[in-house]
PDB file of C-alpha atoms in Angstrom:
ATOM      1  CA  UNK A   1       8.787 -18.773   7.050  1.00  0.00           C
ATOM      2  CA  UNK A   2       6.982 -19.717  10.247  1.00  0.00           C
ATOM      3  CA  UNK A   3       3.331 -20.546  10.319  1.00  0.00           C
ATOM      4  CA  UNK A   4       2.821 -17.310  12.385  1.00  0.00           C
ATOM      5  CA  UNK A   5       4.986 -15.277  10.087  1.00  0.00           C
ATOM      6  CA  UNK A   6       2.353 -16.403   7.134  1.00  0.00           C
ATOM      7  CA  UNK A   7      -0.360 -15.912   8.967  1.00  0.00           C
ATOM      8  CA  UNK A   8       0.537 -12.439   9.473  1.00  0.00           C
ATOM      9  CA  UNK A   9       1.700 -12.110   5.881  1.00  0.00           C
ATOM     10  CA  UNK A  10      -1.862 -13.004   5.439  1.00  0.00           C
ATOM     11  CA  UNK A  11      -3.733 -10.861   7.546  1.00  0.00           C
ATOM     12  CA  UNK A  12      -1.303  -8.335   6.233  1.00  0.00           C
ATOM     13  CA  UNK A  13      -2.279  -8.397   2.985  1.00  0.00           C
ATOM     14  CA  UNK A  14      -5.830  -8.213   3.443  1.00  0.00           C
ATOM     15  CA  UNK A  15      -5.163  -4.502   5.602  1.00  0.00           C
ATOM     16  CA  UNK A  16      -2.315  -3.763   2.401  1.00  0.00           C
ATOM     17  CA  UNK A  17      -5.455  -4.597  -0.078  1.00  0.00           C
ATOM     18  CA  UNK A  18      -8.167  -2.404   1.932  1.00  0.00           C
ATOM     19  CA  UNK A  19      -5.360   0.489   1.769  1.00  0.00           C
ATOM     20  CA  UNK A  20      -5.077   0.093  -2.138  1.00  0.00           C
ATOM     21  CA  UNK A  21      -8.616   1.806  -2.509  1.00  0.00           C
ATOM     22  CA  UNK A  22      -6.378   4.826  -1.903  1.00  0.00           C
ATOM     23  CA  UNK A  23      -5.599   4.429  -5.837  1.00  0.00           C
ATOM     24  CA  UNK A  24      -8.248   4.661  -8.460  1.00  0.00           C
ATOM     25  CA  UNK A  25     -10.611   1.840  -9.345  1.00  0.00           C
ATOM     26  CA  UNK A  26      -8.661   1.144 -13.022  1.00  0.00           C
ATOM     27  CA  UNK A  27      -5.505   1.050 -11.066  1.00  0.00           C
ATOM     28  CA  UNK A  28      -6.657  -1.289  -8.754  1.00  0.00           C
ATOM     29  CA  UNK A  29      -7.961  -3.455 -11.137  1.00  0.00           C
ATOM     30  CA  UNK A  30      -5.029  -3.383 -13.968  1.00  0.00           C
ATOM     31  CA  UNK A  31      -2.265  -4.146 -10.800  1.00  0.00           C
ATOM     32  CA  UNK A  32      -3.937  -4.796  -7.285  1.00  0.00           C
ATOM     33  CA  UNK A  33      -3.760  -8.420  -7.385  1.00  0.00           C
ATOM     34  CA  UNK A  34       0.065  -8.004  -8.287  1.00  0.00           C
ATOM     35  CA  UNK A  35       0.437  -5.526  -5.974  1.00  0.00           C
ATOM     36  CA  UNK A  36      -1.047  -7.779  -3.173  1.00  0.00           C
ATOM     37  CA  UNK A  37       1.319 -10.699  -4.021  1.00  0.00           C
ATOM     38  CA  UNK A  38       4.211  -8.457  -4.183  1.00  0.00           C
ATOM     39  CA  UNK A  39       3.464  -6.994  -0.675  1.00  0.00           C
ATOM     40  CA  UNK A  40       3.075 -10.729   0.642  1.00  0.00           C
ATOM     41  CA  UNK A  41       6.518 -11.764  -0.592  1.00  0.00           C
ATOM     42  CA  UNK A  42       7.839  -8.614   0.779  1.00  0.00           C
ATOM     43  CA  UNK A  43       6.335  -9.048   4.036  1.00  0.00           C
ATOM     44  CA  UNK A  44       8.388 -12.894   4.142  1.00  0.00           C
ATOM     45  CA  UNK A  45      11.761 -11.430   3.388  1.00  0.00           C
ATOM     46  CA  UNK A  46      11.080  -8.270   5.480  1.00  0.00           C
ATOM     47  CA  UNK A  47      10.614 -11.099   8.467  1.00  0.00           C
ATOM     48  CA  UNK A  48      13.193 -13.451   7.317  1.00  0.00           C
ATOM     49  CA  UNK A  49      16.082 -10.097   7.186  1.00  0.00           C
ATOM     50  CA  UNK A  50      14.660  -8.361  10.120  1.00  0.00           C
ATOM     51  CA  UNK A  51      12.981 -10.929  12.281  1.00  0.00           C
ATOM     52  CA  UNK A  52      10.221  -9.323  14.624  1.00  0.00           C
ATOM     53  CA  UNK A  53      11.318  -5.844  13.300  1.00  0.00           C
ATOM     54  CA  UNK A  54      10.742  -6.629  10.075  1.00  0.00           C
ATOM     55  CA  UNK A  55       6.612  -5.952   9.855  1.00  0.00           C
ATOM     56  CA  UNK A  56       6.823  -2.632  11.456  1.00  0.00           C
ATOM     57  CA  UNK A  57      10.028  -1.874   9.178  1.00  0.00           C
ATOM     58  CA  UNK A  58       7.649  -2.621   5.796  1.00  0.00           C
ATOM     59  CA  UNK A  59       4.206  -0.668   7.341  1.00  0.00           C
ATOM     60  CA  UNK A  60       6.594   2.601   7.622  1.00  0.00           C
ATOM     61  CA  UNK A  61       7.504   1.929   4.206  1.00  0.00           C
ATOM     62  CA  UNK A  62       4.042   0.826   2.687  1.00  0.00           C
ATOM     63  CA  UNK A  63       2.170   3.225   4.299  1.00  0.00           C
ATOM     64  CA  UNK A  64       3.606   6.540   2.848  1.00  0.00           C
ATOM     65  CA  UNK A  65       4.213   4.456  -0.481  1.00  0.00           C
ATOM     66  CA  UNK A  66       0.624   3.856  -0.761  1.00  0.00           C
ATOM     67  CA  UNK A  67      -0.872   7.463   0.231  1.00  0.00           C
ATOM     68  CA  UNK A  68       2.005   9.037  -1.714  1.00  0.00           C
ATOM     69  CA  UNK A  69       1.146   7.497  -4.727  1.00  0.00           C
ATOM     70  CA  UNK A  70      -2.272   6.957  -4.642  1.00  0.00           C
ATOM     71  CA  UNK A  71      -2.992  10.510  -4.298  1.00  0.00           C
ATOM     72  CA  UNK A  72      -0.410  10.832  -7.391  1.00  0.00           C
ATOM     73  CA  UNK A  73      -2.198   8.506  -9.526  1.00  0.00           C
ATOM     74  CA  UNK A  74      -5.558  10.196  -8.891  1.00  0.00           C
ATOM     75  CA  UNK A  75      -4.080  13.552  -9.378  1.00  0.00           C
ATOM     76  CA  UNK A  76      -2.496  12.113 -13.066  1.00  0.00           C
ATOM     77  CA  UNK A  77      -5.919  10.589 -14.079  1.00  0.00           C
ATOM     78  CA  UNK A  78      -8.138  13.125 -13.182  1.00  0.00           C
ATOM     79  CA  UNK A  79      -6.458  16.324 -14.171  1.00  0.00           C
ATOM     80  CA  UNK A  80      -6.231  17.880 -10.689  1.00  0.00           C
ATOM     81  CA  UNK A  81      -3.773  20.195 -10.005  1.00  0.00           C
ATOM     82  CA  UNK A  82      -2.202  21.007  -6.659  1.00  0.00           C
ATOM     83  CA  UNK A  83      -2.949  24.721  -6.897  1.00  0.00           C
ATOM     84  CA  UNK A  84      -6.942  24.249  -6.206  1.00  0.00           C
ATOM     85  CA  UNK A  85      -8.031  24.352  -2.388  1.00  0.00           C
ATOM     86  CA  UNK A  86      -8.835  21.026  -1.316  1.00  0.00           C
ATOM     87  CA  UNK A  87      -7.219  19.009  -3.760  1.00  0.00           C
ATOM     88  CA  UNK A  88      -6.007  16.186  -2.314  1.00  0.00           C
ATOM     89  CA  UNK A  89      -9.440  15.382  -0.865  1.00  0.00           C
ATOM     90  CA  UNK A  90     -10.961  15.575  -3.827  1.00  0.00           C
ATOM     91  CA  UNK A  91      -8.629  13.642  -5.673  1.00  0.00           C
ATOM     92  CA  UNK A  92      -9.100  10.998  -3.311  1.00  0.00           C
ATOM     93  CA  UNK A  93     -12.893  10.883  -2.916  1.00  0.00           C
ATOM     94  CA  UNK A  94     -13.619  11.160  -7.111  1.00  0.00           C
ATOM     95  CA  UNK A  95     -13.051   7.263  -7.134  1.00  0.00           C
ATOM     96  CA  UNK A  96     -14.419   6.121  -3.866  1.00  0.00           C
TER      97      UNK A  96
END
């Protein structure tokens, strides 16, 4: 990989590890780091397969991923339902 294609694996893993605050704090800390080097690697062979594409191929992916289940893991750990108005939000702000 190019120096510029790890530098932006970089800088894209700081902005993948700000997003992860989506999930709750136990979450983060059991599988964050892992989750971090995982997106890093996958950044590389998203740019290696793709070339230039290749970033804005993996954001479309990571981005639901991340605010699909994050809201899912909050939901599962906090016993909120989907029925109650406003759940999502709350989900979301109980470990923020």
């Amino acid at each position: 990989m190019s120096e510029r294609a790890t530098r932006g694996a970089r800088l894209s893993g700081r902005v993948y590890q700000w997003m992860l605050a989506l999930y709750p704090a136990a979450f983060r800390a059991r599988f964050g780091a892992a989750m971090v080097d995982d997106f890093e690697r996958m950044y590389a062979e998203y740019v290696d397969r793709y070339g230039w594409t290749g970033p804005v191929r993996l954001w479309k992916r990571v981005v639901w991923d991340t605010l699909a289940n994050g809201v899912r893991e909050h939901r599962a750990n906090s016993g909120h339902s989907r029925t109650g108005r406003g759940w999502m939000m709350g989900a979301l702000m109980l470990d923020l």
